[in-house]
Short mmCIF file of C-alpha atoms in Angstrom, two decimals:
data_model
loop_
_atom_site.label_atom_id
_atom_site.label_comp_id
_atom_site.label_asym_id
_atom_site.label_seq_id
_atom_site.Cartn_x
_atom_site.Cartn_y
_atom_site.Cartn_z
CA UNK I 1110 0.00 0.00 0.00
CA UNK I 1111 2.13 2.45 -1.29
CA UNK I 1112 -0.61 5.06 -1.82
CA UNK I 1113 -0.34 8.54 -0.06
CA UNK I 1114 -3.67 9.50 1.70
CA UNK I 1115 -3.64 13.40 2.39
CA UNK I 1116 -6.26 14.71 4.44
CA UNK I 1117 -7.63 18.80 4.31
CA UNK I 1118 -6.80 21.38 6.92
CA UNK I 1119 -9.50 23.81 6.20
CA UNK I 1120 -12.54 24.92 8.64
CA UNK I 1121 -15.55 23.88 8.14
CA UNK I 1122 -18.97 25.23 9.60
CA UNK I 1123 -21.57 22.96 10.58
CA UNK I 1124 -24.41 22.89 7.29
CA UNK I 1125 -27.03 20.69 9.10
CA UNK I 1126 -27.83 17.41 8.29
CA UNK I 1127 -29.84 15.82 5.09
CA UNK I 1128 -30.89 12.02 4.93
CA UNK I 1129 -31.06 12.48 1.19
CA UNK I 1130 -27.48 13.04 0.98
CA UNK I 1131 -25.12 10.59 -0.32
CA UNK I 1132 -21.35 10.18 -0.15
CA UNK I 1133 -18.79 11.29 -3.46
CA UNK I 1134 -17.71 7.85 -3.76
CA UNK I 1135 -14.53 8.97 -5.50
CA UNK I 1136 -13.98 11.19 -3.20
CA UNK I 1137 -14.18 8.67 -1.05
CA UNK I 1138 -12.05 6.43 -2.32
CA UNK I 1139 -9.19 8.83 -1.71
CA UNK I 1140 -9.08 8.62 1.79
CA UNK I 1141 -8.88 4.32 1.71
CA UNK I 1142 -5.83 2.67 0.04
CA UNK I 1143 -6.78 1.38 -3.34
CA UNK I 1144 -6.28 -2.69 -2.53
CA UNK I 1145 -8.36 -2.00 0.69
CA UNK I 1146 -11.21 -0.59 -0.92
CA UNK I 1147 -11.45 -2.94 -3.84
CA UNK I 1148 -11.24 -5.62 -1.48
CA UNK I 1149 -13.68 -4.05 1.01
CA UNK I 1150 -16.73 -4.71 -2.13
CA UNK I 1151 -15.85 -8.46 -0.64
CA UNK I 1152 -17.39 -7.93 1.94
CA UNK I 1153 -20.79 -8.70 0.81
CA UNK I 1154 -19.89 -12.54 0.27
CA UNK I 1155 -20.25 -12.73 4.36
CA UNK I 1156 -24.04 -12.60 5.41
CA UNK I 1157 -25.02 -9.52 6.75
CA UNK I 1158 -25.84 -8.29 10.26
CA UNK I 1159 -29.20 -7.59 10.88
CA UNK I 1160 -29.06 -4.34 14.02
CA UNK I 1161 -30.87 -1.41 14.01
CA UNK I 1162 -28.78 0.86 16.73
CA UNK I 1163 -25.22 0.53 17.62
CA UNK I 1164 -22.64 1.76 19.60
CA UNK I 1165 -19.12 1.50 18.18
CA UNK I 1166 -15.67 2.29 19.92
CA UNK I 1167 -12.91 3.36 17.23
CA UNK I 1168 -9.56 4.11 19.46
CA UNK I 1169 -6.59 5.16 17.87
CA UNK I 1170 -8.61 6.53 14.87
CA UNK I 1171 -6.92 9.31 13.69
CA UNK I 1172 -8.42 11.81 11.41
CA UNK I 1173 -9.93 8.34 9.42
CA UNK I 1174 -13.73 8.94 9.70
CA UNK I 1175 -14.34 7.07 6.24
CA UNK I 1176 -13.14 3.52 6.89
CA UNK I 1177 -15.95 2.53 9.94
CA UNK I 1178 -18.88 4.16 7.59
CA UNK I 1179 -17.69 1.66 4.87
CA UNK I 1180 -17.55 -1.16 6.93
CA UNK I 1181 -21.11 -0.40 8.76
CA UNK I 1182 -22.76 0.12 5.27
CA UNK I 1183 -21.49 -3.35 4.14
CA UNK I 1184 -22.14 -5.53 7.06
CA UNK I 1185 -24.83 -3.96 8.94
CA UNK I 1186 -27.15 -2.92 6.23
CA UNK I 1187 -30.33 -2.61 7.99
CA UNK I 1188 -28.45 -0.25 10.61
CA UNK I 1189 -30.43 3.22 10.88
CA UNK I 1190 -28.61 4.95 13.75
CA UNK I 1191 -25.08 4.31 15.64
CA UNK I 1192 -23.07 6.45 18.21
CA UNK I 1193 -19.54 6.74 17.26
CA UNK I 1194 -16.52 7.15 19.71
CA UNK I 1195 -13.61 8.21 18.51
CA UNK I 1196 -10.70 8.21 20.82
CA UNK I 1197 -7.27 9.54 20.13
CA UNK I 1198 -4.30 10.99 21.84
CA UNK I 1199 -4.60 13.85 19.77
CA UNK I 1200 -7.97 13.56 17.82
CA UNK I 1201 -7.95 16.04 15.14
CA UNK I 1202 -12.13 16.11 15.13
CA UNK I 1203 -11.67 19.90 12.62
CA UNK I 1204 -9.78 17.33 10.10
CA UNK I 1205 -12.67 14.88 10.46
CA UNK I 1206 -14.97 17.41 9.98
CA UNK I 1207 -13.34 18.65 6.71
CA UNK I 1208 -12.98 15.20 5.18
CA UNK I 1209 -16.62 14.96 5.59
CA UNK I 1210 -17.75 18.36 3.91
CA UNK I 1211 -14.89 17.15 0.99
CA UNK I 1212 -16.57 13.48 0.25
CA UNK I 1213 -19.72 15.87 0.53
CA UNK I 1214 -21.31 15.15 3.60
CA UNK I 1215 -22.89 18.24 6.14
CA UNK I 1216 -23.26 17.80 9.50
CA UNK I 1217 -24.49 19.12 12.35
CA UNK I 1218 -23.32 19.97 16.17
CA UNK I 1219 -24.23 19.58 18.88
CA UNK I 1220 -22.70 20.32 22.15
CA UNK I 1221 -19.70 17.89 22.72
CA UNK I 1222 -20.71 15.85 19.59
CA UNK I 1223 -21.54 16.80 15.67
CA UNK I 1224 -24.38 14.24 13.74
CA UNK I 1225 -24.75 13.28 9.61
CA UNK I 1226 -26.40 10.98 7.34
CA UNK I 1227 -24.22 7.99 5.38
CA UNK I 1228 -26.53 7.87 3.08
CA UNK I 1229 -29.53 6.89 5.23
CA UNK I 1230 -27.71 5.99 8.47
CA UNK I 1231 -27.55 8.81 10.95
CA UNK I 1232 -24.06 8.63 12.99
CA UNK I 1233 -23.91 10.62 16.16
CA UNK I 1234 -20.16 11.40 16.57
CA UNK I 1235 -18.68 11.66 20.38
CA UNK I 1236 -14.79 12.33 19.86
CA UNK I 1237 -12.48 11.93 22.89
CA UNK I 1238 -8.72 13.10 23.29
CA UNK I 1239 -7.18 10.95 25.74
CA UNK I 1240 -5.55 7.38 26.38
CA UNK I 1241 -7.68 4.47 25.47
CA UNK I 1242 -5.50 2.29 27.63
CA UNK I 1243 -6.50 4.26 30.51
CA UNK I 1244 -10.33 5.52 30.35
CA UNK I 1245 -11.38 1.89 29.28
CA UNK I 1246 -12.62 0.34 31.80
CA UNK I 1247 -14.88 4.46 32.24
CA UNK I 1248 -16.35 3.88 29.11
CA UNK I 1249 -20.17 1.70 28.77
CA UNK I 1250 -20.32 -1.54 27.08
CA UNK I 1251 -20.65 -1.08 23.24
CA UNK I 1252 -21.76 -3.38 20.17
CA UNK I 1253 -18.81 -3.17 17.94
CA UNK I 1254 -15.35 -2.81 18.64
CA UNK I 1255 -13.13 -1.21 15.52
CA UNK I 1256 -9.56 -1.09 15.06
CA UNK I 1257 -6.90 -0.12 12.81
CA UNK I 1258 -3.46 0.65 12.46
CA UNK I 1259 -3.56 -0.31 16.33
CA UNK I 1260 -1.26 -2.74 16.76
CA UNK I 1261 2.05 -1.36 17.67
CA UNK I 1262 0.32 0.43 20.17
CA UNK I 1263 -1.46 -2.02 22.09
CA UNK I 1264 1.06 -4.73 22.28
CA UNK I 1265 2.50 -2.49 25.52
CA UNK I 1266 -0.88 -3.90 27.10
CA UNK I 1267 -0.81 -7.40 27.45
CA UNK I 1268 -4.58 -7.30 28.61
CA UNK I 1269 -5.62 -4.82 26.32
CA UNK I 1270 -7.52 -7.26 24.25
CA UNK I 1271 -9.26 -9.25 27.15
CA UNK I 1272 -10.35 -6.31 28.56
CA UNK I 1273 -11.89 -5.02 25.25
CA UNK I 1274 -13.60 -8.07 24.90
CA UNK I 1275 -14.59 -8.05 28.38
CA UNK I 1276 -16.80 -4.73 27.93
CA UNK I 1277 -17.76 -6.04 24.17
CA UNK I 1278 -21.60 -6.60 24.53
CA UNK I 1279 -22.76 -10.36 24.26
CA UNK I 1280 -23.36 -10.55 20.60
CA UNK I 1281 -21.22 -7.69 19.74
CA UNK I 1282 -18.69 -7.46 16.87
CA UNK I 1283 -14.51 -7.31 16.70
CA UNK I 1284 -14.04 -5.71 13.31
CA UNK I 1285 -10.02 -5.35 13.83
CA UNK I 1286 -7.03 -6.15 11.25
CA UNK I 1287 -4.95 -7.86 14.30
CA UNK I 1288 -4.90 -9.76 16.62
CA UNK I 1289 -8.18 -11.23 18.78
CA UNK I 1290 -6.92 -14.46 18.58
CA UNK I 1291 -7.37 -15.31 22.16
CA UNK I 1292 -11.00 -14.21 22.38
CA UNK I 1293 -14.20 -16.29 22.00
CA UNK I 1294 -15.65 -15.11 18.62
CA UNK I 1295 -17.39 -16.68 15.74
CA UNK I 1296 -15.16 -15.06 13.24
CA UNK I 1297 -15.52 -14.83 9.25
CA UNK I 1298 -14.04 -15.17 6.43
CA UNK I 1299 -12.83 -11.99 5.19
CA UNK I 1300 -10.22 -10.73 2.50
CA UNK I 1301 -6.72 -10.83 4.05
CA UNK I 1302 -6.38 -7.52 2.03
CA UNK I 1303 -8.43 -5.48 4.18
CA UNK I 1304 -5.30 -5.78 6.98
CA UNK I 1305 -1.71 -4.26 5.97
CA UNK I 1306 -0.69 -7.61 8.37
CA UNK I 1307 -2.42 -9.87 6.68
CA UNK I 1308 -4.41 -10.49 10.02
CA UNK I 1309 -8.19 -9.26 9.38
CA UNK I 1310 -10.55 -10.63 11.96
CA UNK I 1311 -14.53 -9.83 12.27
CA UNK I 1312 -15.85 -11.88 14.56
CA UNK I 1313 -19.37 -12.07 16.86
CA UNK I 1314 -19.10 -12.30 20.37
CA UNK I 1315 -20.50 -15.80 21.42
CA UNK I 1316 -23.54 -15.62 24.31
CA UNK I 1317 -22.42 -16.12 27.45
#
């Protein structure tokens, strides 16, 4: 993946938000490596995941606010409203904001969160700058846990995994490209592409 993704610096006021909007899907496609995103239209071989809310924990995300929007529109298809936390050291939530308004999304905000349609799922953004390793165990159980890029990072916490797994709903979803081994999931098949390690896991959370 030897693509260069650069991401816009400008400001961008808050338009509203319009259910009839849809994504510029090559715009889009400039913020995902090229293999990934061919290999993300894959995805629709596994069977899809039939939830109408969600909560979803994204640590470590960056200024990427493309890549869990693609996933949820493949594999949860009948999904019509998730909360999105995005946790970083440094989350750079203007940058997110921009890359939105440039794949020509609006949103709107809202006191310590900003809200917009992909296509017609609304996603209620909550961004947090701080260490995931230590306001885990603060933060409410959630239905899907996604990673990426992560793995240099966590593998300073041995537990790290357990413990995300530990808060992961019953029935939830890993969608991570490492690692999870260890964990009880019923995992899929999915295109090793989708990982730069060549370790892509999404996996369900078994009922315990």
């Amino acid at each position: 993946m030897s693509q260069l993704i650069t991401f816009p610096s400008h400001w961008v006021s808050p338009r509203g938000i319009n259910p009839h909007t849809t994504p510029n899907l090559q715009k889009v496609q400039q913020y995902v490596f090229q293999e990934e995103y061919l290999a993300l239209k894959q995805l629709s071989a596994i069977p899809s995941f039939d939830q109408k809310e969600c909560t979803i924990l994204y640590p470590g995300c960056g200024a990427d606010i493309i890549t869990p929007c693609l996933y949820l529109a493949s594999l949860f298809p009948t999904l019509r409203q998730a909360r999105l936390l995005l946790i970083d050291l440094n989350l750079p939530l203007p940058t997110i904001k921009a890359v939105l308004d440039d794949v020509g999304i609006s949103f709107s905000e809202h006191q310590n969160s900003f809200s917009f349609y992909w296509n017609s799922l609304l996603i209620k953004v909550e961004g947090m700058a701080g260490n995931i390793f230590k306001i885990l165990p603060a933060i409410p159980p959630y239905d899907i846990y996604f990673e990426k890029a992560f793995r240099i990072m966590k593998s300073a916490e041995p537990f790290y995994e357990e413990n995300v797994f530990a808060q992961l709903r019953s029935g939830g979803f890993i969608i991570s490209d490492s690692g999870f081994r260890q964990v009880s999931l019923r995992t899929f098949e999915v295109p090793a592409a989708l990982s730069a390690y060549g370790e892509m896991i999404i996996g369900k959370k078994v009922f315990v």
